[in-house]
GROMACS .gro file of C-alpha atoms in nm:
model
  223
    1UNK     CA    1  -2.356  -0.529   2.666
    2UNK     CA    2  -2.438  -0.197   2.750
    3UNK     CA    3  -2.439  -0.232   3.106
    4UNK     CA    4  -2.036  -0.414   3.088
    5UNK     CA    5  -1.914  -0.124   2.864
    6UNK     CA    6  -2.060   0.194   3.145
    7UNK     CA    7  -1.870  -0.009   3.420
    8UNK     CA    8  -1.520   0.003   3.209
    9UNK     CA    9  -1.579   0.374   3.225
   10UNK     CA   10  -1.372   0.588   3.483
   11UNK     CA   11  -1.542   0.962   3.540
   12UNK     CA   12  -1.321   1.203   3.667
   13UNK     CA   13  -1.560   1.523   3.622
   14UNK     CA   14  -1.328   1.663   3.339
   15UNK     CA   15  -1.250   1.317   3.178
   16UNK     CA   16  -1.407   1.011   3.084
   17UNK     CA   17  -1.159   0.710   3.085
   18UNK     CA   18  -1.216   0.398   2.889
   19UNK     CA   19  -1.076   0.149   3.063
   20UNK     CA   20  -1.182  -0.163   2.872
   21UNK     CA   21  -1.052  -0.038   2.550
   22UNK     CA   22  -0.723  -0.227   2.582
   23UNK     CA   23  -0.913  -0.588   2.660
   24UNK     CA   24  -1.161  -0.460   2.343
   25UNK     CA   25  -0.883  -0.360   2.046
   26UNK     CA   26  -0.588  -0.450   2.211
   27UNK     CA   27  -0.443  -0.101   2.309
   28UNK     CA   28  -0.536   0.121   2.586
   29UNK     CA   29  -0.646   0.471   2.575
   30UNK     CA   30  -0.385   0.747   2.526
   31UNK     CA   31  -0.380   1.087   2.713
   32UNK     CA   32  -0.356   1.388   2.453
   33UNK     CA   33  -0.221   1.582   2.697
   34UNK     CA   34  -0.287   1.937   2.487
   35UNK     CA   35  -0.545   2.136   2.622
   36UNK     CA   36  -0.542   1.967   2.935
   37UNK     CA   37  -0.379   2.130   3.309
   38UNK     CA   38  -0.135   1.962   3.468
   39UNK     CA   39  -0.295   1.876   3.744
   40UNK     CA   40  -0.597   1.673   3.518
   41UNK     CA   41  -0.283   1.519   3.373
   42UNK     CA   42  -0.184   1.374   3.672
   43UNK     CA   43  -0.485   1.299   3.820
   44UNK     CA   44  -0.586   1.083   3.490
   45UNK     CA   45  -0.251   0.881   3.453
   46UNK     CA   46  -0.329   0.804   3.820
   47UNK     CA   47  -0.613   0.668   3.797
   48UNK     CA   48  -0.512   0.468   3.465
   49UNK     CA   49  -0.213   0.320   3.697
   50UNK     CA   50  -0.417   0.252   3.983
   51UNK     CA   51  -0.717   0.104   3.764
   52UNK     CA   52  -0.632  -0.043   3.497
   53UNK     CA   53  -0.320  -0.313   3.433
   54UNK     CA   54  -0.241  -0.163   3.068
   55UNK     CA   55   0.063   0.013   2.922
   56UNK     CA   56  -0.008   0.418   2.980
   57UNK     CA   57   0.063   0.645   2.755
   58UNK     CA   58   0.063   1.060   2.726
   59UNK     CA   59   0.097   1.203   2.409
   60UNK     CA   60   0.183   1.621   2.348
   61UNK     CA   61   0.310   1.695   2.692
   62UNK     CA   62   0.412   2.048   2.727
   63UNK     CA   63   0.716   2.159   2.967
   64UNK     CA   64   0.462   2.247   3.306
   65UNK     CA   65   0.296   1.860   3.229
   66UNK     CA   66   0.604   1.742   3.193
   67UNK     CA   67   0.730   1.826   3.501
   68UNK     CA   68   0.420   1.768   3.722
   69UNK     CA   69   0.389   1.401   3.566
   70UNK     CA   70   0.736   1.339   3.659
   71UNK     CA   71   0.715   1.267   4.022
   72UNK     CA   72   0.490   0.979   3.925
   73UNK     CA   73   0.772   0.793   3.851
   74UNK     CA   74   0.777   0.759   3.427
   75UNK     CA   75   0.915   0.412   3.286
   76UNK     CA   76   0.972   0.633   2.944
   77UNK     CA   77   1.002   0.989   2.833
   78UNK     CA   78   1.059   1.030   2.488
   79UNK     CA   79   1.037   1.397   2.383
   80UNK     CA   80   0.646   1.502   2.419
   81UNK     CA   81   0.555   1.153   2.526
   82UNK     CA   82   0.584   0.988   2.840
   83UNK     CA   83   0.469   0.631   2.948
   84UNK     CA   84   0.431   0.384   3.175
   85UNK     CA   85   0.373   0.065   3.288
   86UNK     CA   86   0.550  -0.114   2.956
   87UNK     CA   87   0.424  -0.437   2.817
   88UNK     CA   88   0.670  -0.663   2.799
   89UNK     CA   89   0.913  -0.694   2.502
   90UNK     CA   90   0.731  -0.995   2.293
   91UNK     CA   91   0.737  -0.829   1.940
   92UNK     CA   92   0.962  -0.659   1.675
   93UNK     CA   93   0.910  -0.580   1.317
   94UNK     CA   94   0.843  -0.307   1.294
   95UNK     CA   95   1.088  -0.019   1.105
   96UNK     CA   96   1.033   0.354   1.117
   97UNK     CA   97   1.203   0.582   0.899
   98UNK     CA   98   1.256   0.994   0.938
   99UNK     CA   99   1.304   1.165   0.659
  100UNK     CA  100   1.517   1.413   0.852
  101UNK     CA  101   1.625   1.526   1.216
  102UNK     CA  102   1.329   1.772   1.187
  103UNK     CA  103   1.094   1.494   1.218
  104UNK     CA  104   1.198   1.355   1.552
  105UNK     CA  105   0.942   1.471   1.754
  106UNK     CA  106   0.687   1.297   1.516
  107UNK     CA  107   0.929   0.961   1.547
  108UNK     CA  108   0.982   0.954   1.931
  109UNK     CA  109   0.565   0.987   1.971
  110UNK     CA  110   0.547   0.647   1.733
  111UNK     CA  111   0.859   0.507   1.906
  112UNK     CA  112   0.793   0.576   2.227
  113UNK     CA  113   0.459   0.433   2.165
  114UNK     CA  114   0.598   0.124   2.024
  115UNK     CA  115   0.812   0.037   2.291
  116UNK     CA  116   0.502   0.068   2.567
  117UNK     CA  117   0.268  -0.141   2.385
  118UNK     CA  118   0.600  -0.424   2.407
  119UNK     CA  119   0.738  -0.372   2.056
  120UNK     CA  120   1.145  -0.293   1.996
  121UNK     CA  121   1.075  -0.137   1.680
  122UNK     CA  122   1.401  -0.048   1.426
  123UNK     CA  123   1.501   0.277   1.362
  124UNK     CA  124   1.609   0.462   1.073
  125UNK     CA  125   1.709   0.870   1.139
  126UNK     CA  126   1.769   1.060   0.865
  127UNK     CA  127   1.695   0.915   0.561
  128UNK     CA  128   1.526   1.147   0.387
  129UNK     CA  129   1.541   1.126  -0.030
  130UNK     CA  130   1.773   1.420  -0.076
  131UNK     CA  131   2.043   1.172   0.000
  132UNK     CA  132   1.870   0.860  -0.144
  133UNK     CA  133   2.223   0.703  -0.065
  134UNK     CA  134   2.148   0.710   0.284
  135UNK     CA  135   1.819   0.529   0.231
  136UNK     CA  136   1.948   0.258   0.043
  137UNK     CA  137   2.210   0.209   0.276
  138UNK     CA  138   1.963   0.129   0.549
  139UNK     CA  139   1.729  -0.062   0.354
  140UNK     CA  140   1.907  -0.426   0.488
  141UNK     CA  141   1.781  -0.357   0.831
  142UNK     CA  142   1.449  -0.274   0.718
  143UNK     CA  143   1.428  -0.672   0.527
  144UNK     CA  144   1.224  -0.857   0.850
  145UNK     CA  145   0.979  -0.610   0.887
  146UNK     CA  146   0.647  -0.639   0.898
  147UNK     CA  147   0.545  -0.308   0.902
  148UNK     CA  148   0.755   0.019   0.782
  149UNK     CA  149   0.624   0.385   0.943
  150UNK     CA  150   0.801   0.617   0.705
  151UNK     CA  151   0.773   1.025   0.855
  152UNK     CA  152   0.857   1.282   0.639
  153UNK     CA  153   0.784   1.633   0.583
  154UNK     CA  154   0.830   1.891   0.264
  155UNK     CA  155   0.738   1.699  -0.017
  156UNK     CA  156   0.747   1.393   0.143
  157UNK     CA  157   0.889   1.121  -0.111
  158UNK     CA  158   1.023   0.871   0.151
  159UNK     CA  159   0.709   0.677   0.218
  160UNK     CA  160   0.691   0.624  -0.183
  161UNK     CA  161   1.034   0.545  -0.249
  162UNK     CA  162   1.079   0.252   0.038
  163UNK     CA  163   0.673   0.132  -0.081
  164UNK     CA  164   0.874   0.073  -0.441
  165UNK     CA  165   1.175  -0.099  -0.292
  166UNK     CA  166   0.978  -0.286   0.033
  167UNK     CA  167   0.724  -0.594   0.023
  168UNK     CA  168   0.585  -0.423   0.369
  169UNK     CA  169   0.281  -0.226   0.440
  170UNK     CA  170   0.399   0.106   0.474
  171UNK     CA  171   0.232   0.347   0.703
  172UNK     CA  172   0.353   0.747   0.582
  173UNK     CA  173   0.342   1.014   0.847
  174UNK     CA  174   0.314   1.390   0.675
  175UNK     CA  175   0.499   1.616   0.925
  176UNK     CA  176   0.431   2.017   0.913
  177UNK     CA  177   0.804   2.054   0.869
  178UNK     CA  178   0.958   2.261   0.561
  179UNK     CA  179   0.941   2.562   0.448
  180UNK     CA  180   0.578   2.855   0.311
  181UNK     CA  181   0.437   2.617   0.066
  182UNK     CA  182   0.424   2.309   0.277
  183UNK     CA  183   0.155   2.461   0.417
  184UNK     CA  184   0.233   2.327   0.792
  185UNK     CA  185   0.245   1.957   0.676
  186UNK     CA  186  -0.107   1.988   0.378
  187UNK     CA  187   0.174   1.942   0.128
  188UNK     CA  188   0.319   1.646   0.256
  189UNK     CA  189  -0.068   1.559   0.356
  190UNK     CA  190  -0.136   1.518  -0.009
  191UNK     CA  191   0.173   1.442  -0.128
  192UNK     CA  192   0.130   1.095   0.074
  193UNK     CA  193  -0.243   1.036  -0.035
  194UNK     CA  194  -0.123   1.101  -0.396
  195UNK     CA  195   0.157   0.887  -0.411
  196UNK     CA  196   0.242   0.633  -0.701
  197UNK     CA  197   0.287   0.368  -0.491
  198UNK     CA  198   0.062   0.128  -0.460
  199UNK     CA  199  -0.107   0.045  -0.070
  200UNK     CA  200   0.032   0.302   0.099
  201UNK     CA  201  -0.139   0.424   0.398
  202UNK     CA  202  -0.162   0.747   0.561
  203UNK     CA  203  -0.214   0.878   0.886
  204UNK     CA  204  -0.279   1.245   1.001
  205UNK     CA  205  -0.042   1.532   1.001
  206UNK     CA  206   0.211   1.453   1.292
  207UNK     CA  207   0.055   1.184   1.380
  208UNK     CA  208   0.316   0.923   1.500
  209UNK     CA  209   0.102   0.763   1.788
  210UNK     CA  210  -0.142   0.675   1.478
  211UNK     CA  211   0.136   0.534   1.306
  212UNK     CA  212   0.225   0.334   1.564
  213UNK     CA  213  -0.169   0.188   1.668
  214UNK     CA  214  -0.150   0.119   1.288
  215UNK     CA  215   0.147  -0.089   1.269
  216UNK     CA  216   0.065  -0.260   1.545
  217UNK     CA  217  -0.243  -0.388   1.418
  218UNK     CA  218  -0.072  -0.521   1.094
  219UNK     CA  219   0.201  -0.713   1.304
  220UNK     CA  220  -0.091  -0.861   1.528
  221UNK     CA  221  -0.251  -0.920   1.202
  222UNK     CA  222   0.024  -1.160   1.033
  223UNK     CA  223   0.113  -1.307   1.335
   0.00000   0.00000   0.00000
């Protein structure tokens, strides 16, 4: 077994690529592009297009990244992330929820995410508990999923609330947005683990590609 797993392994010198980790859990490796040159960038999505037949992903792309990975011809740039190669749209249900425009960077990572691993997920800007109205105004659209990301930052309520009203495994996102003591997301960080609700999940502080490996595993999960 050992011997199979070193040959899905790409070395670059600077990187490592796993490229049997998509035919192993069902979802490729992702490219945190932070601390990384743009010219490493390029030369690892390369390789991952010319080696491997999966969905590609780069997470965290700064403006000089951005620009170098651009003449390799992106099938998505959302924000900091940029992908290609998309699987084919097979799957939906799957709702994500902002708690306010703040969040979006946070939300396009798990979108854009969603929508290269083949899922059209539903989205809900916004909708952040100050204005409950605006939550339960959306809720309809949220009734078929089978998984419910739910971003927020300050203090974070959103992923409790729509746990209390939704039958659907919620996966919370803490985002370092709000004001001194937020503490760069901790608050929301803890907010999240402490909530009321029962079965919520949490992922890392701005972590929206988490999210989204997350809720794709429960959709694959139910069927």
């Amino acid at each position: 077994m050992s011997a199979d797993i070193g040959r899905t392994v790409a070395d670059l010198g600077h990187t490592r690529l796993d490229l049997g980790r998509s035919s192993r859990i069902g979802m490729p490796e992702a490219v945190f592009a932070e601390g990384k040159t743009p010219d490493q960038c390029v030369e690892i999505v390369t390789a991952l297009l010319e080696r491997s037949e999966a969905p590609v992903i780069v997470t965290r792309c700064r403006s000089s990244q951005q620009d170098a990975l651009e003449r390799l011809g992106p099938e998505g740039v959302r924000g900091t992330t940029m992908t290609w190669r998309h699987a084919k749209p097979t799957r939906s249900g799957v709702a994500v929820a902002s708690g306010g425009t703040s969040d979006e960077p946070v939300l396009d990572e798990c979108v854009a995410t969603l929508v290269a691993m083949g899922v059209e997920p539903t989205v809900l800007r916004d909708v952040g508990v100050a204005g409950l109205q605006r939550l339960l105004g959306s809720l309809d659209a949220c009734a078929e999923a089978s998984a419910v990301v739910a971003i927020a930052g300050m203090e974070a309520a959103l992923p409790t609330v729509m746990a209390g009203l939704l039958g659907a495994p919620i996966v919370a996102v803490p985002t370092s947005v709000g004001y001194g003591t937020t503490f760069e997301g901790l608050t929301a960080l803890l907010s999240m683990m402490s909530s009321c609700a029962p079965g919520v999940t949490v992922v890392g502080i701005d972590n929206g590609y988490g999210a989204a490996c997350a809720a794709l595993r429960i959709i694959r999960a139910v069927g």
